[in-house]
One Martini backbone bead per residue (centre of mass of N, CA, C, O) as a GRO file, in nm:
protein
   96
    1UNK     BB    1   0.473  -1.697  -3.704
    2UNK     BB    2   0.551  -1.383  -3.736
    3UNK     BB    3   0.735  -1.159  -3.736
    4UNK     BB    4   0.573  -0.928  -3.654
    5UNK     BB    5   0.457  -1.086  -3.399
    6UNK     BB    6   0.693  -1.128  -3.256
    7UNK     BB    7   0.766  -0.839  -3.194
    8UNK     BB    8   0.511  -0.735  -3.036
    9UNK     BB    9   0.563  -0.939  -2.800
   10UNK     BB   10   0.809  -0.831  -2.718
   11UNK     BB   11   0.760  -0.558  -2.656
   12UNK     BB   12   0.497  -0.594  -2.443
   13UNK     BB   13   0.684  -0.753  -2.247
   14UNK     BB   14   0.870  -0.482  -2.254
   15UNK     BB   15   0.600  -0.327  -2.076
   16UNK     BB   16   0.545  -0.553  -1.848
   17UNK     BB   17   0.834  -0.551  -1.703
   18UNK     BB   18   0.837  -0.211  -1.688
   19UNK     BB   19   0.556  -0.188  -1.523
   20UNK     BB   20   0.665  -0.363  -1.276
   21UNK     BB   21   0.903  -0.199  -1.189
   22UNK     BB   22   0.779   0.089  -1.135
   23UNK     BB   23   0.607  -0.082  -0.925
   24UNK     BB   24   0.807  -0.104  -0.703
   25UNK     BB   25   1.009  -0.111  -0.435
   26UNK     BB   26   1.351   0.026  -0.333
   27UNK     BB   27   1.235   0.217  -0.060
   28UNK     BB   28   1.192   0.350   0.207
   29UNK     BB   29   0.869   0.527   0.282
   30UNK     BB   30   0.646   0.726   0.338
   31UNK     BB   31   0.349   0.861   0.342
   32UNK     BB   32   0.121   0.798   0.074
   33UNK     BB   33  -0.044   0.820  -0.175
   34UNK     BB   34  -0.273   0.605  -0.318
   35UNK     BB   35  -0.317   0.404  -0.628
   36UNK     BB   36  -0.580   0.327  -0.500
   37UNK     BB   37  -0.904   0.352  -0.478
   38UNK     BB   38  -0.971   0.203  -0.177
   39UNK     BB   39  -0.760   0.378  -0.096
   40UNK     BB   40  -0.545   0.638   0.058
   41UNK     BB   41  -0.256   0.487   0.178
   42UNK     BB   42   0.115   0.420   0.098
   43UNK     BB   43   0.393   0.215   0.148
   44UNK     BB   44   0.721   0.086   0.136
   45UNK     BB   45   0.848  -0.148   0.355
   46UNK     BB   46   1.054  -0.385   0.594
   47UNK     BB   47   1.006  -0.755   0.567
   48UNK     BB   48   1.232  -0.983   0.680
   49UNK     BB   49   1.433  -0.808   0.432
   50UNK     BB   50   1.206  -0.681   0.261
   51UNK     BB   51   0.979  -0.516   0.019
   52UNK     BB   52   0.688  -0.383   0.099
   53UNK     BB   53   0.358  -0.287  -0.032
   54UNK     BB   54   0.156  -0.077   0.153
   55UNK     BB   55  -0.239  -0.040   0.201
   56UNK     BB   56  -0.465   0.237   0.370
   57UNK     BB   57  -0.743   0.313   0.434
   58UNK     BB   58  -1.013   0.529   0.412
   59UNK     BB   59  -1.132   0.739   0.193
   60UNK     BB   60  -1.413   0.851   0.309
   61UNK     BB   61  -1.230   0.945   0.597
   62UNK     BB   62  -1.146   1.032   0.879
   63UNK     BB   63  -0.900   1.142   1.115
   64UNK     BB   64  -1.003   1.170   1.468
   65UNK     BB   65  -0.742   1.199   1.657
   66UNK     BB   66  -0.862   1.451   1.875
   67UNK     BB   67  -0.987   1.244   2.016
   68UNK     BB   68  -0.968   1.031   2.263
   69UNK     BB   69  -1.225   0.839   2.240
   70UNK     BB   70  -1.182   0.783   1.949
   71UNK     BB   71  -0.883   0.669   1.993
   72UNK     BB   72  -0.961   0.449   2.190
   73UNK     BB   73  -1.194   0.298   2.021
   74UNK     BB   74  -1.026   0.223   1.777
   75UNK     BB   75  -0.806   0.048   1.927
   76UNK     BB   76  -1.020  -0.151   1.999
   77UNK     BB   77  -1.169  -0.223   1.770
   78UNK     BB   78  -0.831  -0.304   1.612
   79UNK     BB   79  -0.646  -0.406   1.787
   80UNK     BB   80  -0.338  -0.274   1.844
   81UNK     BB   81  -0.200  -0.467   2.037
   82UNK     BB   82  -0.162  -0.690   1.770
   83UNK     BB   83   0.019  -0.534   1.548
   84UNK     BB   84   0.199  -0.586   1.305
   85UNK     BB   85   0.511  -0.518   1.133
   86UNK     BB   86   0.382  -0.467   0.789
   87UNK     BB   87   0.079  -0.372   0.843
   88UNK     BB   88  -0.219  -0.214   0.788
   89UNK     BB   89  -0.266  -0.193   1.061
   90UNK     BB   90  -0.038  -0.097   1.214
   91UNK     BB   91  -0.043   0.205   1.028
   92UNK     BB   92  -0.348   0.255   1.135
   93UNK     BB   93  -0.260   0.254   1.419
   94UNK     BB   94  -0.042   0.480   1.408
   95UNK     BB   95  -0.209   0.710   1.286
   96UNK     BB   96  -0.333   0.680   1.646
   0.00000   0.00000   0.00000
């Protein structure tokens, strides 16, 4: 391997530590937009004593939360009562 292969693979090296270093969570977030194509909304939260980025919800949707019934199904079809917290699922039943 040459020097300059050398330092090339050195570089990029030091450009994927340092682009997943600013995707790390650093501190707790409230809901921002989603980094993800498939999701909508993403936090940053602490699960265990760690920090962990949840995504959630879907782009297509809309929450219709000012109606009732439509409140009242939505919990019931995604079980909210047995939701734990620091998941995707807890986060969008809290948004219900």
């Amino acid at each position: 391997m040459t020097l300059f292969e050398k330092v090339f693979l050195n570089l990029l090296d030091n450009d994927i530590v340092n682009e997943k270093k600013s995707n790390r969570c650093t501190k707790v977030t409230g809901q921002t937009s989603s980094t993800r194509s498939d999701k909508k909304y993403m936090r940053c939260t602490r699960v265990n004593g760690k920090l962990k980025r949840v995504h959630y919800g879907d782009p297509n949707l809309r929450i219709k939360k000012s109606n009732p019934k439509k409140r009242k199904s939505f919990r019931a079809r995604h079980k909210c009562s047995t939701a734990k917290p620091g998941t995707p699922k807890y986060y969008s039943c809290k948004n219900w």
